Amino acid sequence: MHLHEYQAKELFRTFDIPVPEGRVIRKRSELSPIIDELGLPLVVKAQVLAGGRGKGGGVRLVQTADEANDATTAILGMELVTAQTGGQGKTVHSVLVEQGLNIARELYLSLLIDRDRAEIVIITSLDGGMAIEEVAASTPERIIRIRINPLIGLQGYHLRQLAFGLKLSSQLGKEMATLVRKLYRLFVECDCSQLEINPLVVTTEEQLSAVDAKVEIDSSSLYRHPELAALQDPDDQDPLEAEARDIGLNYIRLEGTIGTIVNGAGLAMATMDLIKQAGAEPANFLDVGGGASSEMIEKGFRILLSDQQVTGIFINIFGGILRCDVLARGVVKAAQKTGLNLPVIVRMEGTNVDEGRRILTESGLALTTVSTLNDAAHELAALRDLR
Ligand code: GDP
Ligand code: MN
């Protein structure tokens, strides 16, 4: 889950990490008291969940109240297109109005997880700012990587390596060490998967300040961070995934055309492999859980049927705790209620399978029932060419 810049900066404040003073507004009429409060110059910044806003015209430094008004009028409501938004752009619903700083240097600082090595990595550079991608491409030696074993944690030598690499004075080096300690704590405590400050500026008054802030929280950890989960931007979620989560289904939307309903994550993975091997593409991952009820199956069905990409459905259930007769009733009920008109392949094995098959056959619905994965693959290959 991504945080907006203003939300990330709020979070920084609670960890005592220096950020410029600022206010978020959603209407231009809210601007003038903020000019009085913060003074000039100001920076007006589009709040969209994408980087590269500066280059796309979404960040403006303004010197007068008139300029602040013009910038806010221009940015609020615009469709901001940046290198990261895709051609259509993102609508700007709010802007962050911040005190403009006198910037002496722009540094780059980020923390992320190296999954292969199971380490946290700090990436930093002397050349922060809007051209960081170019720096990485053309002068990679100017990017410093510091690897941290999470069991050992952040140590003094990491911080010295950082201050030395960034050629900071001893005073600024100490400030940087304090800042990075706090950031590291935030990263771990909030279950971040990525955190980036670009630029981290040194002001002409020799102060550090996080002028930009990007924070990504591991969505799987949100159950233990209700205060962060509440910050989720509904526009940033897949509507079907959000609906599935609300009703307690493990659903992830994919790009293919074969909708799947499976019990158990391992079987769901194997099912997706099977679909691919049959030359088709799964439209989703959906684990209805070992103890799923017929209501859960019905809900799963509804989600799949609201995906316009889906041209066929493959139900693969091993009846253990979820008995095959319960599944079959769920499928029949869901098919009748939703007026199902897509081909459905059901592969069932396990407890009460005969009873389950009988229910499916007697329903009169056009379902294809198979008992082995091999047969399922053949049927899937036939669905593949449907459009
Ligand atoms: P991004 O383009 O989406 O990464 O947005 P940023 O928040 O990084 O802003 C883009 C650029 O605007 C920064 O790299 C800075 O150079 C500039 N900028 C942002 N805030 C200030 C400020 O307070 N004073 C000055 N002089 N420049 C600023
Ligand atoms: Mn930036």
GROMACS .gro file of C-alpha atoms and ligand atoms in nm:
model
  416
    1MET     CA    1   0.000   0.000   0.000
    2HIS     CA    2   0.134   0.342  -0.099
    3LEU     CA    3   0.101   0.651   0.115
    4HIS     CA    4   0.053   0.996  -0.030
    5GLU     CA    5   0.342   1.234   0.025
    6TYR     CA    6   0.149   1.432   0.288
    7GLN     CA    7   0.060   1.112   0.475
    8ALA     CA    8   0.420   0.993   0.465
    9LYS     CA    9   0.533   1.327   0.602
   10GLU     CA   10   0.278   1.307   0.885
   11LEU     CA   11   0.426   0.968   0.968
   12PHE     CA   12   0.778   1.118   0.954
   13ARG     CA   13   0.669   1.385   1.204
   14THR     CA   14   0.553   1.124   1.452
   15PHE     CA   15   0.905   0.976   1.436
   16ASP     CA   16   1.057   1.322   1.473
   17ILE     CA   17   1.208   1.320   1.124
   18PRO     CA   18   1.247   1.677   0.988
   19VAL     CA   19   1.003   1.776   0.711
   20PRO     CA   20   0.897   2.120   0.582
   21GLU     CA   21   0.585   2.279   0.738
   22GLY     CA   22   0.286   2.225   0.517
   23ARG     CA   23  -0.091   2.187   0.482
   24VAL     CA   24  -0.307   1.979   0.250
   25ILE     CA   25  -0.597   2.138   0.068
   26ARG     CA   26  -0.871   2.008  -0.158
   27LYS     CA   27  -1.019   2.345  -0.262
   28ARG     CA   28  -0.853   2.662  -0.378
   29SER     CA   29  -1.054   2.865  -0.126
   30GLU     CA   30  -0.855   2.698   0.151
   31LEU     CA   31  -0.530   2.851   0.026
   32SER     CA   32  -0.526   3.208   0.151
   33PRO     CA   33  -0.516   3.139   0.530
   34ILE     CA   34  -0.226   2.903   0.462
   35ILE     CA   35  -0.030   3.175   0.281
   36ASP     CA   36  -0.082   3.395   0.588
   37GLU     CA   37   0.024   3.116   0.820
   38LEU     CA   38   0.329   2.978   0.637
   39GLY     CA   39   0.449   3.289   0.456
   40LEU     CA   40   0.631   3.295   0.121
   41PRO     CA   41   0.791   3.141  -0.077
   42LEU     CA   42   0.577   2.828  -0.092
   43VAL     CA   43   0.584   2.505  -0.286
   44VAL     CA   44   0.257   2.373  -0.430
   45LYS     CA   45   0.264   1.997  -0.482
   46ALA     CA   46   0.016   1.762  -0.651
   47GLN     CA   47  -0.076   1.467  -0.429
   48VAL     CA   48  -0.093   1.164  -0.657
   49LEU     CA   49   0.047   0.818  -0.600
   50ALA     CA   50   0.318   0.843  -0.864
   51GLY     CA   51   0.667   0.986  -0.883
   52GLY     CA   52   0.813   1.230  -1.134
   53ARG     CA   53   0.559   1.499  -1.047
   54GLY     CA   54   0.818   1.777  -1.072
   55LYS     CA   55   0.899   1.701  -1.436
   56GLY     CA   56   0.528   1.658  -1.516
   57GLY     CA   57   0.435   2.007  -1.388
   58GLY     CA   58   0.290   1.889  -1.058
   59VAL     CA   59   0.534   2.076  -0.831
   60ARG     CA   60   0.569   2.454  -0.842
   61LEU     CA   61   0.782   2.688  -0.634
   62VAL     CA   62   0.597   3.019  -0.592
   63GLN     CA   63   0.719   3.358  -0.465
   64THR     CA   64   0.395   3.556  -0.437
   65ALA     CA   65   0.033   3.503  -0.329
   66ASP     CA   66  -0.079   3.547  -0.692
   67GLU     CA   67   0.163   3.280  -0.809
   68ALA     CA   68   0.043   3.051  -0.529
   69ASN     CA   69  -0.317   3.100  -0.646
   70ASP     CA   70  -0.226   3.034  -1.008
   71ALA     CA   71  -0.027   2.723  -0.923
   72THR     CA   72  -0.305   2.583  -0.704
   73THR     CA   73  -0.568   2.654  -0.971
   74ALA     CA   74  -0.353   2.486  -1.233
   75ILE     CA   75  -0.265   2.177  -1.029
   76LEU     CA   76  -0.590   2.100  -0.842
   77GLY     CA   77  -0.805   1.885  -1.067
   78MET     CA   78  -0.542   1.843  -1.339
   79GLU     CA   79  -0.474   1.507  -1.502
   80LEU     CA   80  -0.110   1.476  -1.410
   81VAL     CA   81   0.093   1.268  -1.652
   82THR     CA   82   0.437   1.160  -1.532
   83ALA     CA   83   0.684   0.890  -1.632
   84GLN     CA   84   0.512   0.668  -1.375
   85THR     CA   85   0.140   0.732  -1.432
   86GLY     CA   86   0.087   0.587  -1.777
   87GLY     CA   87  -0.052   0.796  -2.063
   88GLN     CA   88  -0.388   0.866  -1.904
   89GLY     CA   89  -0.240   1.037  -1.600
   90LYS     CA   90  -0.386   1.067  -1.252
   91THR     CA   91  -0.642   1.319  -1.135
   92VAL     CA   92  -0.511   1.550  -0.865
   93HIS     CA   93  -0.765   1.567  -0.583
   94SER     CA   94  -0.548   1.744  -0.329
   95VAL     CA   95  -0.235   1.957  -0.310
   96LEU     CA   96   0.025   1.995  -0.041
   97VAL     CA   97   0.124   2.356   0.023
   98GLU     CA   98   0.461   2.377   0.195
   99GLN     CA   99   0.708   2.635   0.312
  100GLY     CA  100   0.973   2.676   0.041
  101LEU     CA  101   1.320   2.596   0.166
  102ASN     CA  102   1.651   2.744   0.056
  103ILE     CA  103   1.817   2.437  -0.082
  104ALA     CA  104   2.197   2.408  -0.079
  105ARG     CA  105   2.225   2.041  -0.175
  106GLU     CA  106   1.985   1.767  -0.282
  107LEU     CA  107   2.071   1.415  -0.163
  108TYR     CA  108   1.899   1.084  -0.228
  109LEU     CA  109   1.813   0.839   0.049
  110SER     CA  110   1.603   0.525   0.042
  111LEU     CA  111   1.551   0.206   0.237
  112LEU     CA  112   1.426  -0.113   0.083
  113ILE     CA  113   1.427  -0.486   0.126
  114ASP     CA  114   1.657  -0.710  -0.072
  115ARG     CA  115   1.448  -1.025  -0.076
  116ASP     CA  116   1.718  -1.247  -0.224
  117ARG     CA  117   1.962  -1.165   0.054
  118ALA     CA  118   1.699  -1.110   0.323
  119GLU     CA  119   1.853  -0.776   0.413
  120ILE     CA  120   1.749  -0.415   0.446
  121VAL     CA  121   1.944  -0.193   0.210
  122ILE     CA  122   2.005   0.179   0.242
  123ILE     CA  123   2.065   0.343  -0.094
  124THR     CA  124   2.199   0.694  -0.094
  125SER     CA  125   2.357   0.937  -0.336
  126LEU     CA  126   2.521   1.277  -0.348
  127ASP     CA  127   2.319   1.348  -0.659
  128GLY     CA  128   1.959   1.355  -0.540
  129GLY     CA  129   1.672   1.534  -0.709
  130MET     CA  130   1.475   1.484  -1.021
  131ALA     CA  131   1.753   1.320  -1.226
  132ILE     CA  132   1.821   1.025  -0.995
  133GLU     CA  133   1.731   0.769  -1.263
  134GLU     CA  134   1.999   0.921  -1.490
  135VAL     CA  135   2.255   0.905  -1.210
  136ALA     CA  136   2.179   0.536  -1.158
  137ALA     CA  137   2.213   0.469  -1.530
  138SER     CA  138   2.519   0.677  -1.622
  139THR     CA  139   2.725   0.710  -1.300
  140PRO     CA  140   2.627   0.411  -1.084
  141GLU     CA  141   2.947   0.454  -0.881
  142ARG     CA  142   2.791   0.766  -0.730
  143ILE     CA  143   2.523   0.553  -0.567
  144ILE     CA  144   2.612   0.402  -0.230
  145ARG     CA  145   2.452   0.081  -0.102
  146ILE     CA  146   2.471  -0.012   0.264
  147ARG     CA  147   2.346  -0.358   0.353
  148ILE     CA  148   2.203  -0.424   0.695
  149ASN     CA  149   2.148  -0.765   0.843
  150PRO     CA  150   1.812  -0.717   1.018
  151LEU     CA  151   1.920  -0.944   1.305
  152ILE     CA  152   2.214  -0.715   1.377
  153GLY     CA  153   2.028  -0.394   1.297
  154LEU     CA  154   2.161  -0.051   1.213
  155GLN     CA  155   2.510   0.003   1.360
  156GLY     CA  156   2.746   0.296   1.402
  157TYR     CA  157   2.970   0.177   1.120
  158HIS     CA  158   2.676   0.184   0.876
  159LEU     CA  159   2.613   0.547   0.970
  160ARG     CA  160   2.980   0.643   0.936
  161GLN     CA  161   2.991   0.478   0.595
  162LEU     CA  162   2.688   0.687   0.498
  163ALA     CA  163   2.821   1.020   0.627
  164PHE     CA  164   3.160   0.958   0.468
  165GLY     CA  165   3.008   0.852   0.136
  166LEU     CA  166   2.793   1.165   0.125
  167LYS     CA  167   3.095   1.384   0.214
  168LEU     CA  168   2.907   1.544   0.504
  169SER     CA  169   3.070   1.775   0.758
  170SER     CA  170   3.104   1.624   1.103
  171GLN     CA  171   2.805   1.824   1.229
  172LEU     CA  172   2.581   1.722   0.938
  173GLY     CA  173   2.711   1.366   0.962
  174LYS     CA  174   2.578   1.350   1.318
  175GLU     CA  175   2.243   1.495   1.215
  176MET     CA  176   2.224   1.244   0.932
  177ALA     CA  177   2.301   0.957   1.170
  178THR     CA  178   2.015   1.065   1.399
  179LEU     CA  179   1.779   1.099   1.105
  180VAL     CA  180   1.868   0.759   0.958
  181ARG     CA  181   1.829   0.590   1.298
  182LYS     CA  182   1.474   0.727   1.318
  183LEU     CA  183   1.399   0.629   0.960
  184TYR     CA  184   1.522   0.278   1.019
  185ARG     CA  185   1.301   0.250   1.324
  186LEU     CA  186   1.002   0.376   1.124
  187PHE     CA  187   1.083   0.132   0.843
  188VAL     CA  188   1.082  -0.168   1.076
  189GLU     CA  189   0.799  -0.064   1.310
  190CYS     CA  190   0.561   0.026   1.027
  191ASP     CA  191   0.646  -0.283   0.817
  192CYS     CA  192   0.756  -0.075   0.520
  193SER     CA  193   0.856  -0.248   0.201
  194GLN     CA  194   1.007   0.069   0.060
  195LEU     CA  195   1.083   0.420   0.175
  196GLU     CA  196   1.235   0.696  -0.034
  197ILE     CA  197   1.335   1.056   0.031
  198ASN     CA  198   1.429   1.231  -0.290
  199PRO     CA  199   1.547   1.489  -0.238
  200LEU     CA  200   1.671   1.487   0.118
  201VAL     CA  201   1.795   1.844   0.125
  202VAL     CA  202   2.065   2.030   0.307
  203THR     CA  203   1.937   2.386   0.348
  204THR     CA  204   2.155   2.694   0.327
  205GLU     CA  205   2.116   2.701   0.707
  206GLU     CA  206   2.285   2.355   0.715
  207GLN     CA  207   1.969   2.173   0.823
  208LEU     CA  208   1.844   1.843   0.686
  209SER     CA  209   1.486   1.820   0.564
  210ALA     CA  210   1.285   1.553   0.382
  211VAL     CA  211   1.143   1.758   0.095
  212ASP     CA  212   0.980   1.454  -0.066
  213ALA     CA  213   0.859   1.133   0.097
  214LYS     CA  214   0.748   0.804  -0.053
  215VAL     CA  215   0.643   0.522   0.175
  216GLU     CA  216   0.512   0.181   0.079
  217ILE     CA  217   0.369  -0.040   0.353
  218ASP     CA  218   0.360  -0.418   0.316
  219SER     CA  219  -0.013  -0.477   0.265
  220SER     CA  220   0.004  -0.812   0.442
  221SER     CA  221   0.098  -0.630   0.763
  222LEU     CA  222  -0.197  -0.390   0.763
  223TYR     CA  223  -0.394  -0.603   1.007
  224ARG     CA  224  -0.156  -0.491   1.278
  225HIS     CA  225  -0.150  -0.125   1.170
  226PRO     CA  226  -0.513  -0.011   1.167
  227GLU     CA  227  -0.403   0.354   1.178
  228LEU     CA  228  -0.202   0.304   0.856
  229ALA     CA  229  -0.469   0.089   0.690
  230ALA     CA  230  -0.710   0.380   0.738
  231LEU     CA  231  -0.488   0.593   0.513
  232GLN     CA  232  -0.547   0.375   0.208
  233ASP     CA  233  -0.656   0.577  -0.095
  234PRO     CA  234  -0.962   0.401  -0.243
  235ASP     CA  235  -0.859   0.517  -0.592
  236ASP     CA  236  -0.536   0.321  -0.554
  237GLN     CA  237  -0.708  -0.015  -0.502
  238ASP     CA  238  -0.844  -0.261  -0.749
  239PRO     CA  239  -1.221  -0.240  -0.674
  240LEU     CA  240  -1.266  -0.618  -0.699
  241GLU     CA  241  -0.973  -0.685  -0.466
  242ALA     CA  242  -1.115  -0.436  -0.216
  243GLU     CA  243  -1.458  -0.603  -0.232
  244ALA     CA  244  -1.306  -0.950  -0.191
  245ARG     CA  245  -1.104  -0.836   0.109
  246ASP     CA  246  -1.414  -0.691   0.274
  247ILE     CA  247  -1.592  -1.025   0.251
  248GLY     CA  248  -1.288  -1.218   0.369
  249LEU     CA  249  -1.167  -1.378   0.044
  250ASN     CA  250  -0.801  -1.418  -0.052
  251TYR     CA  251  -0.831  -1.279  -0.405
  252ILE     CA  252  -0.568  -1.129  -0.631
  253ARG     CA  253  -0.664  -1.006  -0.974
  254LEU     CA  254  -0.445  -1.107  -1.269
  255GLU     CA  255  -0.451  -1.030  -1.638
  256GLY     CA  256  -0.585  -1.356  -1.789
  257THR     CA  257  -0.929  -1.485  -1.886
  258ILE     CA  258  -0.980  -1.802  -1.680
  259GLY     CA  259  -1.137  -1.725  -1.343
  260THR     CA  260  -1.044  -1.972  -1.069
  261ILE     CA  261  -1.199  -2.078  -0.741
  262VAL     CA  262  -0.975  -2.304  -0.536
  263ASN     CA  263  -0.951  -2.411  -0.175
  264GLY     CA  264  -0.604  -2.380  -0.028
  265ALA     CA  265  -0.323  -2.149  -0.143
  266GLY     CA  266  -0.096  -2.434  -0.254
  267LEU     CA  267  -0.365  -2.587  -0.473
  268ALA     CA  268  -0.446  -2.240  -0.606
  269MET     CA  269  -0.084  -2.196  -0.716
  270ALA     CA  270  -0.078  -2.540  -0.876
  271THR     CA  271  -0.405  -2.456  -1.052
  272MET     CA  272  -0.258  -2.139  -1.197
  273ASP     CA  273   0.036  -2.344  -1.326
  274LEU     CA  274  -0.205  -2.592  -1.480
  275ILE     CA  275  -0.395  -2.316  -1.659
  276LYS     CA  276  -0.072  -2.178  -1.800
  277GLN     CA  277   0.045  -2.521  -1.909
  278ALA     CA  278  -0.283  -2.560  -2.095
  279GLY     CA  279  -0.190  -2.244  -2.282
  280ALA     CA  280  -0.442  -2.015  -2.113
  281GLU     CA  281  -0.395  -1.737  -1.854
  282PRO     CA  282  -0.552  -1.719  -1.507
  283ALA     CA  283  -0.772  -1.415  -1.438
  284ASN     CA  284  -0.709  -1.435  -1.066
  285PHE     CA  285  -0.579  -1.614  -0.764
  286LEU     CA  286  -0.862  -1.707  -0.530
  287ASP     CA  287  -0.827  -1.922  -0.222
  288VAL     CA  288  -1.167  -1.970  -0.061
  289GLY     CA  289  -1.001  -2.140   0.235
  290GLY     CA  290  -1.011  -2.491   0.370
  291GLY     CA  291  -1.330  -2.442   0.564
  292ALA     CA  292  -1.517  -2.237   0.307
  293SER     CA  293  -1.897  -2.240   0.321
  294SER     CA  294  -2.129  -2.246   0.023
  295GLU     CA  295  -2.181  -1.871   0.084
  296MET     CA  296  -1.807  -1.814   0.033
  297ILE     CA  297  -1.822  -2.001  -0.297
  298GLU     CA  298  -2.113  -1.788  -0.402
  299LYS     CA  299  -1.928  -1.470  -0.311
  300GLY     CA  300  -1.623  -1.590  -0.501
  301PHE     CA  301  -1.844  -1.650  -0.802
  302ARG     CA  302  -1.985  -1.301  -0.788
  303ILE     CA  303  -1.640  -1.147  -0.779
  304LEU     CA  304  -1.523  -1.352  -1.078
  305LEU     CA  305  -1.834  -1.269  -1.277
  306SER     CA  306  -1.784  -0.895  -1.222
  307ASP     CA  307  -1.445  -0.922  -1.393
  308GLN     CA  308  -1.519  -0.839  -1.757
  309GLN     CA  309  -1.203  -1.021  -1.867
  310VAL     CA  310  -1.327  -1.359  -1.751
  311THR     CA  311  -1.448  -1.588  -2.032
  312GLY     CA  312  -1.453  -1.917  -1.840
  313ILE     CA  313  -1.435  -2.043  -1.483
  314PHE     CA  314  -1.235  -2.329  -1.340
  315ILE     CA  315  -1.331  -2.457  -0.996
  316ASN     CA  316  -1.070  -2.686  -0.845
  317ILE     CA  317  -1.159  -2.817  -0.501
  318PHE     CA  318  -1.017  -3.092  -0.293
  319GLY     CA  319  -1.291  -3.178  -0.048
  320GLY     CA  320  -1.132  -3.216   0.292
  321ILE     CA  321  -1.284  -2.988   0.550
  322LEU     CA  322  -1.492  -2.834   0.270
  323ARG     CA  323  -1.707  -3.128   0.160
  324CYS     CA  324  -1.781  -3.173  -0.209
  325ASP     CA  325  -2.158  -3.170  -0.156
  326VAL     CA  326  -2.133  -2.834   0.020
  327LEU     CA  327  -1.924  -2.701  -0.266
  328ALA     CA  328  -2.168  -2.834  -0.525
  329ARG     CA  329  -2.463  -2.666  -0.354
  330GLY     CA  330  -2.269  -2.340  -0.342
  331VAL     CA  331  -2.188  -2.361  -0.710
  332VAL     CA  332  -2.545  -2.439  -0.811
  333LYS     CA  333  -2.688  -2.163  -0.595
  334ALA     CA  334  -2.435  -1.912  -0.721
  335ALA     CA  335  -2.492  -2.012  -1.083
  336GLN     CA  336  -2.869  -1.978  -1.048
  337LYS     CA  337  -2.858  -1.649  -0.861
  338THR     CA  338  -2.607  -1.483  -1.091
  339GLY     CA  339  -2.764  -1.609  -1.412
  340LEU     CA  340  -2.432  -1.761  -1.507
  341ASN     CA  341  -2.370  -1.776  -1.879
  342LEU     CA  342  -2.000  -1.866  -1.893
  343PRO     CA  343  -1.857  -2.215  -1.933
  344VAL     CA  344  -1.758  -2.367  -1.599
  345ILE     CA  345  -1.526  -2.661  -1.540
  346VAL     CA  346  -1.549  -2.824  -1.201
  347ARG     CA  347  -1.279  -3.059  -1.080
  348MET     CA  348  -1.373  -3.215  -0.748
  349GLU     CA  349  -1.223  -3.490  -0.542
  350GLY     CA  350  -1.245  -3.590  -0.181
  351THR     CA  351  -1.510  -3.617   0.087
  352ASN     CA  352  -1.864  -3.681  -0.042
  353VAL     CA  353  -1.753  -3.648  -0.404
  354ASP     CA  354  -2.029  -3.874  -0.537
  355GLU     CA  355  -2.296  -3.670  -0.367
  356GLY     CA  356  -2.131  -3.354  -0.503
  357ARG     CA  357  -2.129  -3.483  -0.860
  358ARG     CA  358  -2.492  -3.591  -0.830
  359ILE     CA  359  -2.593  -3.239  -0.721
  360LEU     CA  360  -2.407  -3.082  -1.013
  361THR     CA  361  -2.552  -3.324  -1.270
  362GLU     CA  362  -2.909  -3.293  -1.142
  363SER     CA  363  -2.892  -2.915  -1.137
  364GLY     CA  364  -2.935  -2.908  -1.515
  365LEU     CA  365  -2.668  -2.641  -1.541
  366ALA     CA  366  -2.414  -2.656  -1.823
  367LEU     CA  367  -2.120  -2.749  -1.605
  368THR     CA  368  -1.834  -2.971  -1.715
  369THR     CA  369  -1.733  -3.202  -1.434
  370VAL     CA  370  -1.391  -3.367  -1.436
  371SER     CA  371  -1.207  -3.566  -1.174
  372THR     CA  372  -0.841  -3.551  -1.273
  373LEU     CA  373  -0.612  -3.255  -1.337
  374ASN     CA  374  -0.527  -3.404  -1.675
  375ASP     CA  375  -0.890  -3.392  -1.785
  376ALA     CA  376  -0.913  -3.043  -1.645
  377ALA     CA  377  -0.617  -2.937  -1.861
  378HIS     CA  378  -0.790  -3.070  -2.174
  379GLU     CA  379  -1.107  -2.878  -2.097
  380LEU     CA  380  -0.905  -2.565  -2.021
  381ALA     CA  381  -0.725  -2.591  -2.352
  382ALA     CA  382  -1.069  -2.583  -2.517
  383LEU     CA  383  -1.167  -2.271  -2.319
  384ARG     CA  384  -0.845  -2.095  -2.408
  385ASP     CA  385  -0.963  -1.982  -2.750
  386LEU     CA  386  -1.293  -1.844  -2.627
  387ARG     CA  387  -1.337  -1.471  -2.641
  388GDP     P1  388   0.877   1.447  -0.755
  388GDP     O1  389   0.919   1.515  -0.882
  388GDP     O2  390   0.744   1.379  -0.769
  388GDP     O3  391   0.982   1.356  -0.701
  388GDP     O4  392   0.851   1.566  -0.647
  388GDP     P2  393   0.950   1.633  -0.540
  388GDP     O5  394   0.879   1.647  -0.413
  388GDP     O6  395   1.080   1.561  -0.532
  388GDP     O7  396   0.974   1.777  -0.599
  388GDP     C1  397   1.045   1.799  -0.720
  388GDP     C2  398   1.155   1.903  -0.703
  388GDP     O8  399   1.099   2.026  -0.659
  388GDP     C3  400   1.260   1.869  -0.598
  388GDP     O9  401   1.360   1.784  -0.648
  388GDP     C4  402   1.315   2.007  -0.562
  388GDP    O10  403   1.420   2.041  -0.650
  388GDP     C5  404   1.198   2.100  -0.588
  388GDP     N1  405   1.145   2.147  -0.459
  388GDP     C6  406   1.057   2.081  -0.378
  388GDP     N2  407   1.038   2.152  -0.265
  388GDP     C7  408   1.117   2.262  -0.271
  388GDP     C8  409   1.146   2.374  -0.184
  388GDP    O11  410   1.094   2.386  -0.073
  388GDP     N3  411   1.233   2.470  -0.229
  388GDP     C9  412   1.292   2.461  -0.351
  388GDP     N4  413   1.377   2.555  -0.389
  388GDP     N5  414   1.270   2.356  -0.434
  388GDP    C10  415   1.184   2.261  -0.396
  389MN      MN  416   1.102   1.345  -0.545
   0.00000   0.00000   0.00000
